[in-house]
PDB file of N, CA and C in Angstrom:
ATOM      1  N   MET A   1     -24.320 -20.915  54.948  1.00 48.00           N
ATOM      2  CA  MET A   1     -24.584 -20.639  53.555  1.00 48.00           C
ATOM      3  C   MET A   1     -24.403 -19.154  53.244  1.00 48.00           C
ATOM      4  N   THR A   2     -24.850 -18.272  54.144  1.00 51.00           N
ATOM      5  CA  THR A   2     -24.675 -16.836  53.906  1.00 51.00           C
ATOM      6  C   THR A   2     -23.216 -16.447  53.996  1.00 51.00           C
ATOM      7  N   MET A   3     -22.454 -17.180  54.741  1.00 51.00           N
ATOM      8  CA  MET A   3     -21.027 -16.890  54.851  1.00 51.00           C
ATOM      9  C   MET A   3     -20.333 -17.168  53.526  1.00 51.00           C
ATOM     10  N   GLU A   4     -20.739 -18.250  52.859  1.00 54.00           N
ATOM     11  CA  GLU A   4     -20.130 -18.590  51.574  1.00 54.00           C
ATOM     12  C   GLU A   4     -20.467 -17.538  50.515  1.00 54.00           C
ATOM     13  N   LEU A   5     -21.702 -17.039  50.481  1.00 50.00           N
ATOM     14  CA  LEU A   5     -22.099 -16.036  49.506  1.00 50.00           C
ATOM     15  C   LEU A   5     -21.379 -14.723  49.723  1.00 50.00           C
ATOM     16  N   SER A   6     -21.205 -14.330  50.972  1.00 53.00           N
ATOM     17  CA  SER A   6     -20.537 -13.059  51.230  1.00 53.00           C
ATOM     18  C   SER A   6     -19.060 -13.149  50.890  1.00 53.00           C
ATOM     19  N   SER A   7     -18.421 -14.283  51.111  1.00 54.00           N
ATOM     20  CA  SER A   7     -17.007 -14.413  50.759  1.00 54.00           C
ATOM     21  C   SER A   7     -16.834 -14.448  49.243  1.00 54.00           C
ATOM     22  N   THR A   8     -17.794 -15.014  48.519  1.00 54.00           N
ATOM     23  CA  THR A   8     -17.735 -15.035  47.066  1.00 54.00           C
ATOM     24  C   THR A   8     -17.927 -13.631  46.507  1.00 54.00           C
ATOM     25  N   ALA A   9     -18.824 -12.875  47.092  1.00 52.00           N
ATOM     26  CA  ALA A   9     -19.079 -11.511  46.644  1.00 52.00           C
ATOM     27  C   ALA A   9     -17.869 -10.627  46.872  1.00 52.00           C
ATOM     28  N   THR A  10     -17.177 -10.789  47.973  1.00 57.00           N
ATOM     29  CA  THR A  10     -15.998  -9.963  48.227  1.00 57.00           C
ATOM     30  C   THR A  10     -14.847 -10.357  47.324  1.00 57.00           C
ATOM     31  N   SER A  11     -14.706 -11.621  47.002  1.00 57.00           N
ATOM     32  CA  SER A  11     -13.629 -12.024  46.092  1.00 57.00           C
ATOM     33  C   SER A  11     -13.913 -11.529  44.672  1.00 57.00           C
ATOM     34  N   PHE A  12     -15.202 -11.487  44.307  1.00 56.00           N
ATOM     35  CA  PHE A  12     -15.558 -10.960  42.981  1.00 56.00           C
ATOM     36  C   PHE A  12     -15.294  -9.461  42.921  1.00 56.00           C
ATOM     37  N   SER A  13     -15.599  -8.739  43.977  1.00 62.00           N
ATOM     38  CA  SER A  13     -15.374  -7.300  43.980  1.00 62.00           C
ATOM     39  C   SER A  13     -13.884  -6.984  43.981  1.00 62.00           C
ATOM     40  N   ARG A  14     -13.047  -7.885  44.502  1.00 69.00           N
ATOM     41  CA  ARG A  14     -11.605  -7.674  44.442  1.00 69.00           C
ATOM     42  C   ARG A  14     -11.077  -7.908  43.025  1.00 69.00           C
ATOM     43  N   ASP A  15     -11.710  -8.789  42.264  1.00 70.00           N
ATOM     44  CA  ASP A  15     -11.284  -9.084  40.900  1.00 70.00           C
ATOM     45  C   ASP A  15     -11.799  -8.065  39.893  1.00 70.00           C
ATOM     46  N   LEU A  16     -12.751  -7.242  40.288  1.00 72.00           N
ATOM     47  CA  LEU A  16     -13.349  -6.279  39.377  1.00 72.00           C
ATOM     48  C   LEU A  16     -12.347  -5.277  38.812  1.00 72.00           C
ATOM     49  N   PRO A  17     -11.452  -4.661  39.589  1.00 77.00           N
ATOM     50  CA  PRO A  17     -10.463  -3.745  38.988  1.00 77.00           C
ATOM     51  C   PRO A  17      -9.530  -4.448  37.996  1.00 77.00           C
ATOM     52  N   ALA A  18      -9.182  -5.696  38.279  1.00 78.00           N
ATOM     53  CA  ALA A  18      -8.324  -6.434  37.351  1.00 78.00           C
ATOM     54  C   ALA A  18      -9.054  -6.697  36.040  1.00 78.00           C
ATOM     55  N   MET A  19     -10.336  -6.998  36.106  1.00 81.00           N
ATOM     56  CA  MET A  19     -11.112  -7.236  34.888  1.00 81.00           C
ATOM     57  C   MET A  19     -11.297  -5.942  34.107  1.00 81.00           C
ATOM     58  N   LYS A  20     -11.471  -4.811  34.811  1.00 84.00           N
ATOM     59  CA  LYS A  20     -11.575  -3.519  34.132  1.00 84.00           C
ATOM     60  C   LYS A  20     -10.274  -3.210  33.384  1.00 84.00           C
ATOM     61  N   PHE A  21      -9.164  -3.471  34.052  1.00 84.00           N
ATOM     62  CA  PHE A  21      -7.864  -3.241  33.421  1.00 84.00           C
ATOM     63  C   PHE A  21      -7.688  -4.131  32.195  1.00 84.00           C
ATOM     64  N   LEU A  22      -8.078  -5.392  32.304  1.00 85.00           N
ATOM     65  CA  LEU A  22      -7.969  -6.308  31.176  1.00 85.00           C
ATOM     66  C   LEU A  22      -8.857  -5.861  30.018  1.00 85.00           C
ATOM     67  N   PHE A  23     -10.075  -5.438  30.318  1.00 85.00           N
ATOM     68  CA  PHE A  23     -10.990  -4.953  29.285  1.00 85.00           C
ATOM     69  C   PHE A  23     -10.438  -3.700  28.615  1.00 85.00           C
ATOM     70  N   LEU A  24      -9.901  -2.762  29.393  1.00 86.00           N
ATOM     71  CA  LEU A  24      -9.313  -1.539  28.849  1.00 86.00           C
ATOM     72  C   LEU A  24      -8.114  -1.862  27.965  1.00 86.00           C
ATOM     73  N   PHE A  25      -7.273  -2.789  28.407  1.00 84.00           N
ATOM     74  CA  PHE A  25      -6.105  -3.196  27.623  1.00 84.00           C
ATOM     75  C   PHE A  25      -6.526  -3.807  26.283  1.00 84.00           C
ATOM     76  N   LEU A  26      -7.528  -4.667  26.295  1.00 84.00           N
ATOM     77  CA  LEU A  26      -8.007  -5.289  25.063  1.00 84.00           C
ATOM     78  C   LEU A  26      -8.626  -4.259  24.124  1.00 84.00           C
ATOM     79  N   ALA A  27      -9.369  -3.296  24.663  1.00 84.00           N
ATOM     80  CA  ALA A  27      -9.978  -2.257  23.827  1.00 84.00           C
ATOM     81  C   ALA A  27      -8.907  -1.407  23.149  1.00 84.00           C
ATOM     82  N   ILE A  28      -7.876  -1.020  23.902  1.00 84.00           N
ATOM     83  CA  ILE A  28      -6.788  -0.226  23.305  1.00 84.00           C
ATOM     84  C   ILE A  28      -6.026  -1.048  22.284  1.00 84.00           C
ATOM     85  N   PHE A  29      -5.773  -2.301  22.593  1.00 78.00           N
ATOM     86  CA  PHE A  29      -5.032  -3.169  21.675  1.00 78.00           C
ATOM     87  C   PHE A  29      -5.771  -3.356  20.357  1.00 78.00           C
ATOM     88  N   LEU A  30      -7.078  -3.514  20.401  1.00 78.00           N
ATOM     89  CA  LEU A  30      -7.861  -3.711  19.182  1.00 78.00           C
ATOM     90  C   LEU A  30      -8.051  -2.412  18.404  1.00 78.00           C
ATOM     91  N   ALA A  31      -8.008  -1.281  19.085  1.00 78.00           N
ATOM     92  CA  ALA A  31      -8.203   0.002  18.404  1.00 78.00           C
ATOM     93  C   ALA A  31      -6.946   0.476  17.680  1.00 78.00           C
ATOM     94  N   MET A  32      -5.791  -0.028  18.074  1.00 73.00           N
ATOM     95  CA  MET A  32      -4.540   0.390  17.434  1.00 73.00           C
ATOM     96  C   MET A  32      -4.463  -0.170  16.020  1.00 73.00           C
ATOM     97  N   GLU A  33      -3.737   0.550  15.164  1.00 61.00           N
ATOM     98  CA  GLU A  33      -3.523   0.076  13.801  1.00 61.00           C
ATOM     99  C   GLU A  33      -2.606  -1.138  13.856  1.00 61.00           C
ATOM    100  N   PRO A  34      -2.968  -2.207  13.181  1.00 60.00           N
ATOM    101  CA  PRO A  34      -2.119  -3.396  13.246  1.00 60.00           C
ATOM    102  C   PRO A  34      -0.741  -3.126  12.637  1.00 60.00           C
ATOM    103  N   VAL A  35       0.271  -3.576  13.330  1.00 55.00           N
ATOM    104  CA  VAL A  35       1.636  -3.388  12.857  1.00 55.00           C
ATOM    105  C   VAL A  35       2.055  -4.679  12.172  1.00 55.00           C
ATOM    106  N   VAL A  36       2.064  -4.654  10.872  1.00 54.00           N
ATOM    107  CA  VAL A  36       2.488  -5.800  10.086  1.00 54.00           C
ATOM    108  C   VAL A  36       3.594  -5.335   9.161  1.00 54.00           C
ATOM    109  N   SER A  37       4.323  -6.275   8.651  1.00 54.00           N
ATOM    110  CA  SER A  37       5.397  -5.893   7.732  1.00 54.00           C
ATOM    111  C   SER A  37       4.760  -5.355   6.458  1.00 54.00           C
ATOM    112  N   VAL A  38       5.063  -4.123   6.142  1.00 61.00           N
ATOM    113  CA  VAL A  38       4.494  -3.455   4.976  1.00 61.00           C
ATOM    114  C   VAL A  38       5.592  -3.364   3.926  1.00 61.00           C
ATOM    115  N   ALA A  39       5.312  -3.873   2.756  1.00 74.00           N
ATOM    116  CA  ALA A  39       6.299  -3.851   1.680  1.00 74.00           C
ATOM    117  C   ALA A  39       6.420  -2.438   1.113  1.00 74.00           C
ATOM    118  N   ASP A  40       7.615  -2.097   0.694  1.00 79.00           N
ATOM    119  CA  ASP A  40       7.841  -0.799   0.062  1.00 79.00           C
ATOM    120  C   ASP A  40       7.581  -0.906  -1.425  1.00 79.00           C
ATOM    121  N   CYS A  41       7.194   0.212  -2.005  1.00 86.00           N
ATOM    122  CA  CYS A  41       6.979   0.261  -3.443  1.00 86.00           C
ATOM    123  C   CYS A  41       7.507   1.578  -3.976  1.00 86.00           C
ATOM    124  N   TRP A  42       7.034   2.025  -5.102  1.00 82.00           N
ATOM    125  CA  TRP A  42       7.531   3.182  -5.823  1.00 82.00           C
ATOM    126  C   TRP A  42       7.543   4.434  -4.943  1.00 82.00           C
ATOM    127  N   MET A  43       8.574   5.247  -5.015  1.00 82.00           N
ATOM    128  CA  MET A  43       8.733   6.514  -4.278  1.00 82.00           C
ATOM    129  C   MET A  43       8.626   6.310  -2.761  1.00 82.00           C
ATOM    130  N   ASN A  44       9.185   5.232  -2.250  1.00 85.00           N
ATOM    131  CA  ASN A  44       9.137   4.892  -0.824  1.00 85.00           C
ATOM    132  C   ASN A  44       7.706   4.822  -0.306  1.00 85.00           C
ATOM    133  N   GLY A  45       6.799   4.403  -1.155  1.00 88.00           N
ATOM    134  CA  GLY A  45       5.409   4.216  -0.745  1.00 88.00           C
ATOM    135  C   GLY A  45       5.253   2.906   0.004  1.00 88.00           C
ATOM    136  N   LYS A  46       4.053   2.662   0.467  1.00 90.00           N
ATOM    137  CA  LYS A  46       3.749   1.449   1.221  1.00 90.00           C
ATOM    138  C   LYS A  46       2.634   0.686   0.524  1.00 90.00           C
ATOM    139  N   CYS A  47       2.741  -0.622   0.514  1.00 90.00           N
ATOM    140  CA  CYS A  47       1.697  -1.471  -0.059  1.00 90.00           C
ATOM    141  C   CYS A  47       0.626  -1.690   1.002  1.00 90.00           C
ATOM    142  N   ARG A  48      -0.570  -1.163   0.747  1.00 90.00           N
ATOM    143  CA  ARG A  48      -1.664  -1.264   1.707  1.00 90.00           C
ATOM    144  C   ARG A  48      -2.953  -1.636   0.987  1.00 90.00           C
ATOM    145  N   LEU A  49      -3.916  -2.166   1.754  1.00 91.00           N
ATOM    146  CA  LEU A  49      -5.233  -2.445   1.190  1.00 91.00           C
ATOM    147  C   LEU A  49      -5.966  -1.149   0.892  1.00 91.00           C
ATOM    148  N   VAL A  50      -5.900  -0.193   1.810  1.00 92.00           N
ATOM    149  CA  VAL A  50      -6.559   1.102   1.658  1.00 92.00           C
ATOM    150  C   VAL A  50      -5.554   2.186   2.006  1.00 92.00           C
ATOM    151  N   CYS A  51      -5.454   3.208   1.141  1.00 92.00           N
ATOM    152  CA  CYS A  51      -4.523   4.305   1.390  1.00 92.00           C
ATOM    153  C   CYS A  51      -5.086   5.231   2.458  1.00 92.00           C
ATOM    154  N   LYS A  52      -4.181   5.893   3.175  1.00 92.00           N
ATOM    155  CA  LYS A  52      -4.597   6.858   4.194  1.00 92.00           C
ATOM    156  C   LYS A  52      -5.072   8.139   3.514  1.00 92.00           C
ATOM    157  N   ASP A  53      -5.560   9.090   4.315  1.00 92.00           N
ATOM    158  CA  ASP A  53      -6.128  10.326   3.775  1.00 92.00           C
ATOM    159  C   ASP A  53      -5.101  11.168   3.018  1.00 92.00           C
ATOM    160  N   ASP A  54      -3.849  11.180   3.484  1.00 91.00           N
ATOM    161  CA  ASP A  54      -2.832  12.012   2.844  1.00 91.00           C
ATOM    162  C   ASP A  54      -2.011  11.247   1.810  1.00 91.00           C
ATOM    163  N   GLU A  55      -2.532  10.120   1.337  1.00 92.00           N
ATOM    164  CA  GLU A  55      -1.832   9.303   0.354  1.00 92.00           C
ATOM    165  C   GLU A  55      -2.698   9.095  -0.886  1.00 92.00           C
ATOM    166  N   ASP A  56      -2.013   8.844  -2.007  1.00 90.00           N
ATOM    167  CA  ASP A  56      -2.702   8.525  -3.255  1.00 90.00           C
ATOM    168  C   ASP A  56      -2.224   7.171  -3.746  1.00 90.00           C
ATOM    169  N   SER A  57      -3.130   6.431  -4.346  1.00 89.00           N
ATOM    170  CA  SER A  57      -2.782   5.138  -4.926  1.00 89.00           C
ATOM    171  C   SER A  57      -2.221   5.363  -6.324  1.00 89.00           C
ATOM    172  N   VAL A  58      -1.013   4.881  -6.566  1.00 83.00           N
ATOM    173  CA  VAL A  58      -0.345   5.110  -7.841  1.00 83.00           C
ATOM    174  C   VAL A  58      -0.410   3.873  -8.723  1.00 83.00           C
ATOM    175  N   THR A  59      -0.043   2.744  -8.173  1.00 87.00           N
ATOM    176  CA  THR A  59       0.001   1.497  -8.936  1.00 87.00           C
ATOM    177  C   THR A  59      -0.306   0.354  -7.980  1.00 87.00           C
ATOM    178  N   ARG A  60      -0.210  -0.850  -8.452  1.00 89.00           N
ATOM    179  CA  ARG A  60      -0.443  -2.027  -7.604  1.00 89.00           C
ATOM    180  C   ARG A  60       0.893  -2.689  -7.276  1.00 89.00           C
ATOM    181  N   CYS A  61       0.959  -3.259  -6.096  1.00 88.00           N
ATOM    182  CA  CYS A  61       2.151  -3.990  -5.673  1.00 88.00           C
ATOM    183  C   CYS A  61       2.051  -5.439  -6.153  1.00 88.00           C
ATOM    184  N   ALA A  62       3.114  -6.186  -5.916  1.00 86.00           N
ATOM    185  CA  ALA A  62       3.126  -7.584  -6.337  1.00 86.00           C
ATOM    186  C   ALA A  62       2.082  -8.412  -5.586  1.00 86.00           C
ATOM    187  N   ASN A  63       1.747  -8.014  -4.369  1.00 87.00           N
ATOM    188  CA  ASN A  63       0.757  -8.750  -3.585  1.00 87.00           C
ATOM    189  C   ASN A  63      -0.663  -8.227  -3.819  1.00 87.00           C
ATOM    190  N   ARG A  64      -0.875  -7.471  -4.899  1.00 88.00           N
ATOM    191  CA  ARG A  64      -2.157  -6.957  -5.355  1.00 88.00           C
ATOM    192  C   ARG A  64      -2.746  -5.881  -4.440  1.00 88.00           C
ATOM    193  N   LYS A  65      -1.920  -5.348  -3.536  1.00 90.00           N
ATOM    194  CA  LYS A  65      -2.364  -4.229  -2.714  1.00 90.00           C
ATOM    195  C   LYS A  65      -2.021  -2.935  -3.449  1.00 90.00           C
ATOM    196  N   ARG A  66      -2.539  -1.819  -2.953  1.00 91.00           N
ATOM    197  CA  ARG A  66      -2.271  -0.526  -3.578  1.00 91.00           C
ATOM    198  C   ARG A  66      -0.920   0.002  -3.127  1.00 91.00           C
ATOM    199  N   CYS A  67      -0.209   0.644  -4.033  1.00 91.00           N
ATOM    200  CA  CYS A  67       1.034   1.328  -3.695  1.00 91.00           C
ATOM    201  C   CYS A  67       0.654   2.746  -3.286  1.00 91.00           C
ATOM    202  N   CYS A  68       0.662   3.026  -2.000  1.00 91.00           N
ATOM    203  CA  CYS A  68       0.212   4.311  -1.460  1.00 91.00           C
ATOM    204  C   CYS A  68       1.412   5.231  -1.259  1.00 91.00           C
ATOM    205  N   VAL A  69       1.395   6.371  -1.950  1.00 91.00           N
ATOM    206  CA  VAL A  69       2.473   7.350  -1.886  1.00 91.00           C
ATOM    207  C   VAL A  69       1.895   8.634  -1.304  1.00 91.00           C
ATOM    208  N   LEU A  70       2.682   9.320  -0.485  1.00 90.00           N
ATOM    209  CA  LEU A  70       2.218  10.577   0.094  1.00 90.00           C
ATOM    210  C   LEU A  70       1.874  11.566  -1.004  1.00 90.00           C
ATOM    211  N   SER A  71       0.770  12.262  -0.832  1.00 88.00           N
ATOM    212  CA  SER A  71       0.286  13.193  -1.857  1.00 88.00           C
ATOM    213  C   SER A  71       1.265  14.326  -2.124  1.00 88.00           C
ATOM    214  N   ARG A  72       2.012  14.721  -1.109  1.00 85.00           N
ATOM    215  CA  ARG A  72       2.929  15.845  -1.311  1.00 85.00           C
ATOM    216  C   ARG A  72       4.093  15.488  -2.230  1.00 85.00           C
ATOM    217  N   TYR A  73       4.344  14.187  -2.442  1.00 82.00           N
ATOM    218  CA  TYR A  73       5.402  13.785  -3.363  1.00 82.00           C
ATOM    219  C   TYR A  73       4.930  13.750  -4.810  1.00 82.00           C
ATOM    220  N   LEU A  74       3.633  13.777  -5.027  1.00 78.00           N
ATOM    221  CA  LEU A  74       3.099  13.719  -6.382  1.00 78.00           C
ATOM    222  C   LEU A  74       2.814  15.133  -6.868  1.00 78.00           C
ATOM    223  N   THR A  75       3.638  15.631  -7.769  1.00 75.00           N
ATOM    224  CA  THR A  75       3.436  16.993  -8.266  1.00 75.00           C
ATOM    225  C   THR A  75       2.626  17.000  -9.548  1.00 75.00           C
ATOM    226  N   ILE A  76       2.618  15.885 -10.263  1.00 69.00           N
ATOM    227  CA  ILE A  76       1.797  15.771 -11.465  1.00 69.00           C
ATOM    228  C   ILE A  76       0.899  14.556 -11.319  1.00 69.00           C
ATOM    229  N   GLN A  77      -0.177  14.571 -12.036  1.00 67.00           N
ATOM    230  CA  GLN A  77      -1.092  13.443 -12.000  1.00 67.00           C
ATOM    231  C   GLN A  77      -0.568  12.333 -12.913  1.00 67.00           C
ATOM    232  N   PRO A  78      -0.508  11.092 -12.448  1.00 64.00           N
ATOM    233  CA  PRO A  78      -0.103   9.991 -13.321  1.00 64.00           C
ATOM    234  C   PRO A  78      -1.114   9.809 -14.455  1.00 64.00           C
ATOM    235  N   VAL A  79      -0.621   9.512 -15.651  1.00 70.00           N
ATOM    236  CA  VAL A  79      -1.480   9.389 -16.827  1.00 70.00           C
ATOM    237  C   VAL A  79      -1.254   8.020 -17.445  1.00 70.00           C
ATOM    238  N   THR A  80      -2.324   7.378 -17.806  1.00 71.00           N
ATOM    239  CA  THR A  80      -2.240   6.112 -18.520  1.00 71.00           C
ATOM    240  C   THR A  80      -2.581   6.377 -19.976  1.00 71.00           C
ATOM    241  N   ILE A  81      -1.704   5.933 -20.876  1.00 66.00           N
ATOM    242  CA  ILE A  81      -1.914   6.148 -22.306  1.00 66.00           C
ATOM    243  C   ILE A  81      -2.480   4.867 -22.890  1.00 66.00           C
ATOM    244  N   ASP A  82      -3.680   4.962 -23.429  1.00 72.00           N
ATOM    245  CA  ASP A  82      -4.303   3.821 -24.082  1.00 72.00           C
ATOM    246  C   ASP A  82      -4.153   3.994 -25.585  1.00 72.00           C
ATOM    247  N   GLY A  83      -3.516   3.054 -26.212  1.00 73.00           N
ATOM    248  CA  GLY A  83      -3.343   3.123 -27.656  1.00 73.00           C
ATOM    249  C   GLY A  83      -1.960   3.629 -28.032  1.00 73.00           C
ATOM    250  N   GLU A  84      -1.719   3.700 -29.318  1.00 72.00           N
ATOM    251  CA  GLU A  84      -0.423   4.137 -29.824  1.00 72.00           C
ATOM    252  C   GLU A  84      -0.524   5.562 -30.327  1.00 72.00           C
ATOM    253  N   LEU A  85       0.401   6.374 -29.887  1.00 72.00           N
ATOM    254  CA  LEU A  85       0.489   7.742 -30.359  1.00 72.00           C
ATOM    255  C   LEU A  85       1.725   7.872 -31.244  1.00 72.00           C
ATOM    256  N   PRO A  86       1.768   8.858 -32.138  1.00 75.00           N
ATOM    257  CA  PRO A  86       2.909   8.970 -33.048  1.00 75.00           C
ATOM    258  C   PRO A  86       4.250   9.118 -32.326  1.00 75.00           C
ATOM    259  N   TRP A  87       4.259   9.801 -31.215  1.00 74.00           N
ATOM    260  CA  TRP A  87       5.533  10.008 -30.536  1.00 74.00           C
ATOM    261  C   TRP A  87       5.949   8.828 -29.669  1.00 74.00           C
ATOM    262  N   THR A  88       5.075   7.806 -29.528  1.00 69.00           N
ATOM    263  CA  THR A  88       5.433   6.644 -28.722  1.00 69.00           C
ATOM    264  C   THR A  88       5.930   5.482 -29.557  1.00 69.00           C
ATOM    265  N   THR A  89       5.729   5.524 -30.863  1.00 71.00           N
ATOM    266  CA  THR A  89       6.166   4.416 -31.713  1.00 71.00           C
ATOM    267  C   THR A  89       7.456   4.806 -32.429  1.00 71.00           C
ATOM    268  N   PRO A  90       8.405   3.905 -32.469  1.00 73.00           N
ATOM    269  CA  PRO A  90       9.668   4.228 -33.145  1.00 73.00           C
ATOM    270  C   PRO A  90       9.455   4.327 -34.654  1.00 73.00           C
ATOM    271  N   VAL A  91      10.189   5.239 -35.273  1.00 75.00           N
ATOM    272  CA  VAL A  91      10.099   5.432 -36.715  1.00 75.00           C
ATOM    273  C   VAL A  91      11.233   4.649 -37.357  1.00 75.00           C
ATOM    274  N   MET A  92      10.865   3.775 -38.264  1.00 76.00           N
ATOM    275  CA  MET A  92      11.866   2.970 -38.960  1.00 76.00           C
ATOM    276  C   MET A  92      12.303   3.718 -40.216  1.00 76.00           C
ATOM    277  N   THR A  93      13.560   3.921 -40.337  1.00 76.00           N
ATOM    278  CA  THR A  93      14.074   4.585 -41.538  1.00 76.00           C
ATOM    279  C   THR A  93      14.269   3.540 -42.625  1.00 76.00           C
ATOM    280  N   THR A  94      13.868   3.870 -43.825  1.00 77.00           N
ATOM    281  CA  THR A  94      14.033   2.954 -44.953  1.00 77.00           C
ATOM    282  C   THR A  94      15.134   3.498 -45.847  1.00 77.00           C
ATOM    283  N   TYR A  95      15.978   2.626 -46.273  1.00 73.00           N
ATOM    284  CA  TYR A  95      17.073   2.998 -47.166  1.00 73.00           C
ATOM    285  C   TYR A  95      16.717   2.578 -48.578  1.00 73.00           C
ATOM    286  N   LYS A  96      17.044   3.443 -49.509  1.00 69.00           N
ATOM    287  CA  LYS A  96      16.838   3.139 -50.906  1.00 69.00           C
ATOM    288  C   LYS A  96      17.990   2.260 -51.377  1.00 69.00           C
ATOM    289  N   SER A  97      17.637   1.220 -52.048  1.00 67.00           N
ATOM    290  CA  SER A  97      18.707   0.354 -52.529  1.00 67.00           C
ATOM    291  C   SER A  97      19.376   1.009 -53.739  1.00 67.00           C
ATOM    292  N   ARG A  98      20.686   1.030 -53.737  1.00 66.00           N
ATOM    293  CA  ARG A  98      21.422   1.635 -54.853  1.00 66.00           C
ATOM    294  C   ARG A  98      21.900   0.527 -55.781  1.00 66.00           C
ATOM    295  N   SER A  99      21.803   0.821 -57.051  1.00 64.00           N
ATOM    296  CA  SER A  99      22.343  -0.145 -58.010  1.00 64.00           C
ATOM    297  C   SER A  99      23.829   0.204 -58.190  1.00 64.00           C
ATOM    298  N   VAL A 100      24.609  -0.776 -58.092  1.00 63.00           N
ATOM    299  CA  VAL A 100      26.048  -0.583 -58.162  1.00 63.00           C
ATOM    300  C   VAL A 100      26.492  -0.882 -59.589  1.00 63.00           C
ATOM    301  N   ASN A 101      27.146   0.102 -60.228  1.00 64.00           N
ATOM    302  CA  ASN A 101      27.698  -0.101 -61.565  1.00 64.00           C
ATOM    303  C   ASN A 101      29.140  -0.556 -61.424  1.00 64.00           C
ATOM    304  N   ARG A 102      29.386  -1.729 -61.921  1.00 60.00           N
ATOM    305  CA  ARG A 102      30.745  -2.255 -61.812  1.00 60.00           C
ATOM    306  C   ARG A 102      31.412  -2.157 -63.182  1.00 60.00           C
ATOM    307  N   ARG A 103      32.627  -1.799 -63.178  1.00 62.00           N
ATOM    308  CA  ARG A 103      33.410  -1.772 -64.416  1.00 62.00           C
ATOM    309  C   ARG A 103      34.193  -3.051 -64.543  1.00 62.00           C
ATOM    310  N   ARG A 104      34.260  -3.487 -65.781  1.00 54.00           N
ATOM    311  CA  ARG A 104      35.058  -4.689 -66.043  1.00 54.00           C
ATOM    312  C   ARG A 104      36.222  -4.384 -66.888  1.00 54.00           C
TER     313      ARG A 104
END
């Protein structure tokens, strides 16, 4: 009986480095950023759930994720205009109707 226990203990100690390697591999694999197909959007941005530190969210993509563009490409702040301003509405020109005098 003691022979069986000692052989089991030595086989377990031989498997220990392999299990450490497997655990280390899984930890590194889970810590890496997932590589998935990322759709492109405006200004070669990427559609992501959350933008990185050096990116700004500009608009939404078709899949409802944020369009993340590098901050260094944005030189002005995007502005949303709510309502109608005089310079945004087209001006319709009105013509005065002329009465035509015809000779007979």
